[in-house]
PDB file of C-alpha atoms in Angstrom:
ATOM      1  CA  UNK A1079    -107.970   6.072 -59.195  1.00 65.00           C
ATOM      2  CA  UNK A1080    -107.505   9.490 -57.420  1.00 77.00           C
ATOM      3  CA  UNK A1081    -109.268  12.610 -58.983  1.00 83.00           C
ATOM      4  CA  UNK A1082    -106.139  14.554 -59.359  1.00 82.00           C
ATOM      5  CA  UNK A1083    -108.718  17.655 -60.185  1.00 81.00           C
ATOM      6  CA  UNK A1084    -109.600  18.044 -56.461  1.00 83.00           C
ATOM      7  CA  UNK A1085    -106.603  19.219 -55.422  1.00 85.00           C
ATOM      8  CA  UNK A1086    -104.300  22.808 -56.345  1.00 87.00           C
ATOM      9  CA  UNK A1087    -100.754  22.925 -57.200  1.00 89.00           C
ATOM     10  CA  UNK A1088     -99.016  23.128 -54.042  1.00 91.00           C
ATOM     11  CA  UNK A1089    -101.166  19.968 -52.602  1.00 91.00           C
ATOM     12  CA  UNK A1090    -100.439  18.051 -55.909  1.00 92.00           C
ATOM     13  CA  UNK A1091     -96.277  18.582 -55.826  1.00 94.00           C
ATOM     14  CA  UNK A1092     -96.324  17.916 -51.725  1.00 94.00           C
ATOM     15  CA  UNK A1093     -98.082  14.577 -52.443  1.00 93.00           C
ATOM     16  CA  UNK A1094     -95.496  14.286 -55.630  1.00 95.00           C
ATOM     17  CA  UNK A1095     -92.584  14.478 -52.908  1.00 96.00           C
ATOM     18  CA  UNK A1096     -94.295  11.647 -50.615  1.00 96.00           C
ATOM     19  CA  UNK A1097     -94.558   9.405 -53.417  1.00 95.00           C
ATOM     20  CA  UNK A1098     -91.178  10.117 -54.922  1.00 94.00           C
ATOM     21  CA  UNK A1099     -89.620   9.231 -50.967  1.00 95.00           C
ATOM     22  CA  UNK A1100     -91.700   5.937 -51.451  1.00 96.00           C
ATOM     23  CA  UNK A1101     -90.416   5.019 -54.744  1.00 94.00           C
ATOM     24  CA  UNK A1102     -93.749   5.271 -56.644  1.00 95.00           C
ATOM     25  CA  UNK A1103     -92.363   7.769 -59.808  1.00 95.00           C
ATOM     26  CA  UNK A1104     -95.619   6.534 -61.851  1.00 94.00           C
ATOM     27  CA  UNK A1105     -97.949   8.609 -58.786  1.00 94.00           C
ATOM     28  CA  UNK A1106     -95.430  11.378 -58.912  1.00 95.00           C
ATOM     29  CA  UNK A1107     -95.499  11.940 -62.305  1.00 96.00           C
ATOM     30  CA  UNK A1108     -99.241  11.877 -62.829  1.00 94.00           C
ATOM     31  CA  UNK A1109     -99.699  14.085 -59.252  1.00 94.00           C
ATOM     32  CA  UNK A1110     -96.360  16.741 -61.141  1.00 96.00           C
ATOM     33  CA  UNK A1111     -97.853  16.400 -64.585  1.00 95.00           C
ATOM     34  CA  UNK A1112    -101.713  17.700 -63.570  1.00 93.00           C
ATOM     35  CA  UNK A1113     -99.827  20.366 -61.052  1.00 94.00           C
ATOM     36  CA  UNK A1114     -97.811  21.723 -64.222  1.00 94.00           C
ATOM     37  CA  UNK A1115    -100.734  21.786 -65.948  1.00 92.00           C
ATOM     38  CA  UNK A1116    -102.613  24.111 -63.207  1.00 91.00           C
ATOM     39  CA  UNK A1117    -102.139  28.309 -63.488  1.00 89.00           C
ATOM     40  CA  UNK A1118     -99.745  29.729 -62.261  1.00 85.00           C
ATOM     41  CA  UNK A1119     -97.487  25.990 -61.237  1.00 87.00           C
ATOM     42  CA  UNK A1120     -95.200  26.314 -59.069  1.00 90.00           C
ATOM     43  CA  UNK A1121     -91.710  26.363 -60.566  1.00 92.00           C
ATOM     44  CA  UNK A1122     -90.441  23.309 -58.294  1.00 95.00           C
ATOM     45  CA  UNK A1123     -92.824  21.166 -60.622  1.00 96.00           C
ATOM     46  CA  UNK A1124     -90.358  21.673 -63.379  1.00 96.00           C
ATOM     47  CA  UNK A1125     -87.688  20.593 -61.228  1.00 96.00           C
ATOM     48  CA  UNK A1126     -88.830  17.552 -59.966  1.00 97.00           C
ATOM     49  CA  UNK A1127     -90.266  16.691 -63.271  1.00 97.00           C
ATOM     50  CA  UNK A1128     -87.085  17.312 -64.858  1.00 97.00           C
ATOM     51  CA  UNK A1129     -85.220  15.260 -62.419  1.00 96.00           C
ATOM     52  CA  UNK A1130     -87.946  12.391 -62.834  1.00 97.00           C
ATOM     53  CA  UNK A1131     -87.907  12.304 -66.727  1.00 97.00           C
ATOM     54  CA  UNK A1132     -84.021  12.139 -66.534  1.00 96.00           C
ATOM     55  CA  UNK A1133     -84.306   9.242 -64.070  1.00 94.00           C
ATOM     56  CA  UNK A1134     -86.647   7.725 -66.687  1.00 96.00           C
ATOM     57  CA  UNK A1135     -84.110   8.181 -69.140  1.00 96.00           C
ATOM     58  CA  UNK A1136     -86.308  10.791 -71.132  1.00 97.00           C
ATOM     59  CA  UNK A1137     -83.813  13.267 -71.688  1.00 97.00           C
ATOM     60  CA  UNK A1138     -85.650  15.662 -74.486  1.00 96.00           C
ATOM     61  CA  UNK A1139     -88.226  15.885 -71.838  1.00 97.00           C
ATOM     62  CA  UNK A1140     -85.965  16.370 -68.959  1.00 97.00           C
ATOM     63  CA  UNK A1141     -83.689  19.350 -70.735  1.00 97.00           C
ATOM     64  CA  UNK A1142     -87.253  20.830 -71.352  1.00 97.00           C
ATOM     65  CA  UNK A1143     -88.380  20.694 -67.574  1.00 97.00           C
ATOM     66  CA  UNK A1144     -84.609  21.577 -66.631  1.00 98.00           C
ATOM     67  CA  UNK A1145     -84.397  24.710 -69.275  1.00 97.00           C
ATOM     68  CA  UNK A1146     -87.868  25.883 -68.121  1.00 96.00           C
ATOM     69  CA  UNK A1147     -86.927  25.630 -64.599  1.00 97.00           C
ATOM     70  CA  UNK A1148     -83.863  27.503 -64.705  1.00 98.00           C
ATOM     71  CA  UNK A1149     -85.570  30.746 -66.989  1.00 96.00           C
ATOM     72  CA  UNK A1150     -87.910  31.073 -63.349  1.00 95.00           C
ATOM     73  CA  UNK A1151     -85.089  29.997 -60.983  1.00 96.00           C
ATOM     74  CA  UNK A1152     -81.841  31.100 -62.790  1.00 95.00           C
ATOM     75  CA  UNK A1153     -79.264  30.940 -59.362  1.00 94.00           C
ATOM     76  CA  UNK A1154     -80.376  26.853 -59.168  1.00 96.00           C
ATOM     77  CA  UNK A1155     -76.933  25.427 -59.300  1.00 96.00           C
ATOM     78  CA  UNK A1156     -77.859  21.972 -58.502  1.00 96.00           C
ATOM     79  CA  UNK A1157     -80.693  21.901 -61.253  1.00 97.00           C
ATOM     80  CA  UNK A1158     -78.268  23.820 -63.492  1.00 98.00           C
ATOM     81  CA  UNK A1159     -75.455  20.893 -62.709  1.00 98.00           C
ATOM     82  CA  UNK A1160     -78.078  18.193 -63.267  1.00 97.00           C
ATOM     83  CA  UNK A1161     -78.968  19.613 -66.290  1.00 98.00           C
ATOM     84  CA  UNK A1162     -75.417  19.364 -67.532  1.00 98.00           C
ATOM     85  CA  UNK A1163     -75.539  15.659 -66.293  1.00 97.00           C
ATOM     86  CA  UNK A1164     -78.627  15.042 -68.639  1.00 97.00           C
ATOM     87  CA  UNK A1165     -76.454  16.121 -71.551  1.00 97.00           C
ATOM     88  CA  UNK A1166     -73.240  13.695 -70.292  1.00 96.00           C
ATOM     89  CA  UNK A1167     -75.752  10.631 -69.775  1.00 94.00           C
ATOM     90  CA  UNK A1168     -76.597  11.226 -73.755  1.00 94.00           C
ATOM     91  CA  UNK A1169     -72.906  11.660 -74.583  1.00 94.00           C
ATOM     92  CA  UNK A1170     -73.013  15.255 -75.756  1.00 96.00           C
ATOM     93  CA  UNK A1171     -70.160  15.904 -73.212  1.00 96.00           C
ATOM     94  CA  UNK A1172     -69.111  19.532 -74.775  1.00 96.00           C
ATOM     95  CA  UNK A1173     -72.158  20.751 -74.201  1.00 97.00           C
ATOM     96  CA  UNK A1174     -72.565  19.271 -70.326  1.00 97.00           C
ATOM     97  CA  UNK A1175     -68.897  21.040 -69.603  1.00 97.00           C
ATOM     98  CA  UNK A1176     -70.589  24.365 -71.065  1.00 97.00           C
ATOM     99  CA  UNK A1177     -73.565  23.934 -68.554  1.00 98.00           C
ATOM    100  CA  UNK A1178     -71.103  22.824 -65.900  1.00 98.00           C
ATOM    101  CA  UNK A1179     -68.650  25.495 -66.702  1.00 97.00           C
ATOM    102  CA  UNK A1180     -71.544  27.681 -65.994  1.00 96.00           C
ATOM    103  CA  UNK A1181     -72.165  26.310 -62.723  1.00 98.00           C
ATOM    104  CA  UNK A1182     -68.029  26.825 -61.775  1.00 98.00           C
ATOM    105  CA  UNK A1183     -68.171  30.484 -62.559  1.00 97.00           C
ATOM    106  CA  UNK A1184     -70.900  31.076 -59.861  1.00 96.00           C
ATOM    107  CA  UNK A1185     -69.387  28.551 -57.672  1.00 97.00           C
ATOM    108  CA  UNK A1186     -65.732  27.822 -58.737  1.00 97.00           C
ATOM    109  CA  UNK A1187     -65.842  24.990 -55.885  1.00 97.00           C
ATOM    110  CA  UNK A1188     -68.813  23.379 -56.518  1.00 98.00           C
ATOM    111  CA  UNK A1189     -67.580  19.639 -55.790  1.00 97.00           C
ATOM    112  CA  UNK A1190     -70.307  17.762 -58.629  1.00 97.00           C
ATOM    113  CA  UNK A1191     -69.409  20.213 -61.801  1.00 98.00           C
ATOM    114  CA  UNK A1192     -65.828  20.261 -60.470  1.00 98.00           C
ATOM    115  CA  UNK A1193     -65.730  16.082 -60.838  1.00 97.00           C
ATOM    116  CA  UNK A1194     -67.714  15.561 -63.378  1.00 97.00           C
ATOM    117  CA  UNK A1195     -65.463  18.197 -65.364  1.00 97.00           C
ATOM    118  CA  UNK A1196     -62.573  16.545 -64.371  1.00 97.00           C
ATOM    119  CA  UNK A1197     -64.050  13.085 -65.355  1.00 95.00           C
ATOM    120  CA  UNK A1198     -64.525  14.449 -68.511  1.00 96.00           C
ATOM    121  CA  UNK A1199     -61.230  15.798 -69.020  1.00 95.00           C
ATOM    122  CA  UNK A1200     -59.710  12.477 -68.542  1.00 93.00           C
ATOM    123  CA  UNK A1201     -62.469  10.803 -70.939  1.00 91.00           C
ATOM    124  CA  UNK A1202     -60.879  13.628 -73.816  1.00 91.00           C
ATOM    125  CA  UNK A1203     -57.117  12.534 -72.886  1.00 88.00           C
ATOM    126  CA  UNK A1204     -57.160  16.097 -70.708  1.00 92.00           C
ATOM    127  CA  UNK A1205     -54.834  14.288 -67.710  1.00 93.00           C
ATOM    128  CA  UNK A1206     -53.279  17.929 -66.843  1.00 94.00           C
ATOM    129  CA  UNK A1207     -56.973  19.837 -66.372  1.00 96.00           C
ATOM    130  CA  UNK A1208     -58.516  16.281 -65.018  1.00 95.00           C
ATOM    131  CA  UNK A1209     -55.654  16.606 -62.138  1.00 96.00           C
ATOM    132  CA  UNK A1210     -56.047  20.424 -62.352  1.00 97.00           C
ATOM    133  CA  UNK A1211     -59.502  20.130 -61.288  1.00 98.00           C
ATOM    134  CA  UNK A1212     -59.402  17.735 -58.664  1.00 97.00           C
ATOM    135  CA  UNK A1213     -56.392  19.355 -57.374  1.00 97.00           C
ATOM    136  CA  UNK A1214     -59.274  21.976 -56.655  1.00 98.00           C
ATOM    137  CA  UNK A1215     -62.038  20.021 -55.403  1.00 98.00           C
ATOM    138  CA  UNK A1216     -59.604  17.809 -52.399  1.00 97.00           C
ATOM    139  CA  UNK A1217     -58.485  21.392 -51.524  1.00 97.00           C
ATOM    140  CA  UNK A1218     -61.813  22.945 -51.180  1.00 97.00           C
ATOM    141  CA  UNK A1219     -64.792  19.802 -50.253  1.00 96.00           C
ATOM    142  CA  UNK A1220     -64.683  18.516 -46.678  1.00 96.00           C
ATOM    143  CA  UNK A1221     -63.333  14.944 -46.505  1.00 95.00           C
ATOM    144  CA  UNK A1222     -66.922  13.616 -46.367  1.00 96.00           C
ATOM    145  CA  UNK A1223     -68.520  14.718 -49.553  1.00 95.00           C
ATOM    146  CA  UNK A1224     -69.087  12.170 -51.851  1.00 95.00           C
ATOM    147  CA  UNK A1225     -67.321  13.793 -54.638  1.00 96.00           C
ATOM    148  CA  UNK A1226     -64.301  14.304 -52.658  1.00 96.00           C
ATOM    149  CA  UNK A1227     -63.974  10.555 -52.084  1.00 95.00           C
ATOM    150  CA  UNK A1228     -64.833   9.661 -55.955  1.00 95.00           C
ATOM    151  CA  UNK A1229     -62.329  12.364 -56.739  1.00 96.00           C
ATOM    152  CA  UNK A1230     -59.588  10.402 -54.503  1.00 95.00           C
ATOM    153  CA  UNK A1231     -60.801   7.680 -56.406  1.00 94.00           C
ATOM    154  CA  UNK A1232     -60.724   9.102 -59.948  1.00 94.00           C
ATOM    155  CA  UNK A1233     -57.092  10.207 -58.470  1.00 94.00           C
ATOM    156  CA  UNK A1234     -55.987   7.317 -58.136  1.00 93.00           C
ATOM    157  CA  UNK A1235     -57.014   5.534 -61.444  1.00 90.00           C
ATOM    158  CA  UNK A1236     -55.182   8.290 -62.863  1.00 90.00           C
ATOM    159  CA  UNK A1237     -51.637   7.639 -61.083  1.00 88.00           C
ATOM    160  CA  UNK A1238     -52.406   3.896 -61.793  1.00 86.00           C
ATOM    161  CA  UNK A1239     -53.371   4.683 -65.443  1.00 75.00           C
ATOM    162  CA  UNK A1240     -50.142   6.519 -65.674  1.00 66.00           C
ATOM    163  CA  UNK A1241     -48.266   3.675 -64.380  1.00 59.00           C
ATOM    164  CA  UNK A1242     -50.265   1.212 -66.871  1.00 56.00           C
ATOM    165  CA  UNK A1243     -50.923   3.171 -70.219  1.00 49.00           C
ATOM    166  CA  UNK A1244     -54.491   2.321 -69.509  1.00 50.00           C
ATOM    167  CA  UNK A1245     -57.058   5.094 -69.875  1.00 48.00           C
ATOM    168  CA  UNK A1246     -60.066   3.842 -68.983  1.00 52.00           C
ATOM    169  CA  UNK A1247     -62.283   6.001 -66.189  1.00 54.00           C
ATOM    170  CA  UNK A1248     -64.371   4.879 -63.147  1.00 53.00           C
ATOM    171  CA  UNK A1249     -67.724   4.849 -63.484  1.00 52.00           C
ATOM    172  CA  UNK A1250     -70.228   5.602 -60.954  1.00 49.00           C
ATOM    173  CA  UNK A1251     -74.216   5.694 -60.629  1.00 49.00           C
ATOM    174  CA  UNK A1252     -76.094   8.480 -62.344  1.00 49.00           C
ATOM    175  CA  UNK A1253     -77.362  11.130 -59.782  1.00 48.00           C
ATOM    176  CA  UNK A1254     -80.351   9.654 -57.931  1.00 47.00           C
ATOM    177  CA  UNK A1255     -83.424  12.579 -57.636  1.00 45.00           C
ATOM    178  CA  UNK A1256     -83.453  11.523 -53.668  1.00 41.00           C
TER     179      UNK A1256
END
């Protein structure tokens, strides 16, 4: 086993990053957890460990990465957005569209928040703001952003929900950390 104590902070969450690209989360979480540990860590620690724990599914311990993260790094609207998602993935979807909401008034157009609120929407019976919202987001997201296309998609469930009574919504992947 690697001494973790021979290396510093910034050395510990660079070889973090290699072993997140290579898929080995138990290396990146030992290399993030001893870096966090160090003085002064750098606040990127907090955001990859955030975005690891909520991978894991350990979202107490992903909100505190995310919250801590965000008091050193405030303007983060991805980390911000993903910590709204850590919220939706436990079901405690008023509080996501709070953190979300958050994320809109910075960025009115940013394409995640503005789908995932939409998604939402439609989840609370909300068809008028669910359109509302990706009304916004095919207006404002080039064609090839993912959320454009799973907006086209979530679209379209809608008109064929309409045309069926049915109300259930598409369901995609949780966000990936890569």
């Amino acid at each position: 086993m690697l001494d973790l104590s021979l290396f510093e902070s910034d050395e510990l969450l660079a070889l973090a990053k290699l072993d997140v690209e290579k898929n080995r989360i138990d290396s990146a979480l030992a290399k993030l957890k001893q870096a966090n540990n160090l003085p002064d860590p750098q606040p990127e620690c907090d955001s990859l460990l955030a975005k690891l724990y909520a991978q894991l599914n350990l979202f107490d311990r992903a909100s505190y990465h995310y919250e801590s993260y965000l008091m050193k790094q405030p303007d983060a609207l991805l980390e911000r957005f993903q910590y709204g998602m850590v919220y939706y993935e436990q079901g405690i979807k008023d509080r996501a569209l709070l953190v979300w909401k958050e994320v809109l008034d910075e960025v009115p157009t940013f394409p995640p928040a503005l789908y995932y609120c939409a998604l939402v929407s439609w989840e609370d019976s909300d068809e008028s703001e669910a359109r509302r919202l990706i009304d916004i987001l095919l207006k404002s997201a080039p064609a090839d952003n993912l959320y454009f296309k799973r907006s086209k998609d979530l679209l379209n469930a809608l008109d064929s929900n309409a045309n069926s009574g049915s109300v259930a919504a598409p369901r995609f992947d949780s966000q990936k950390i890569n």
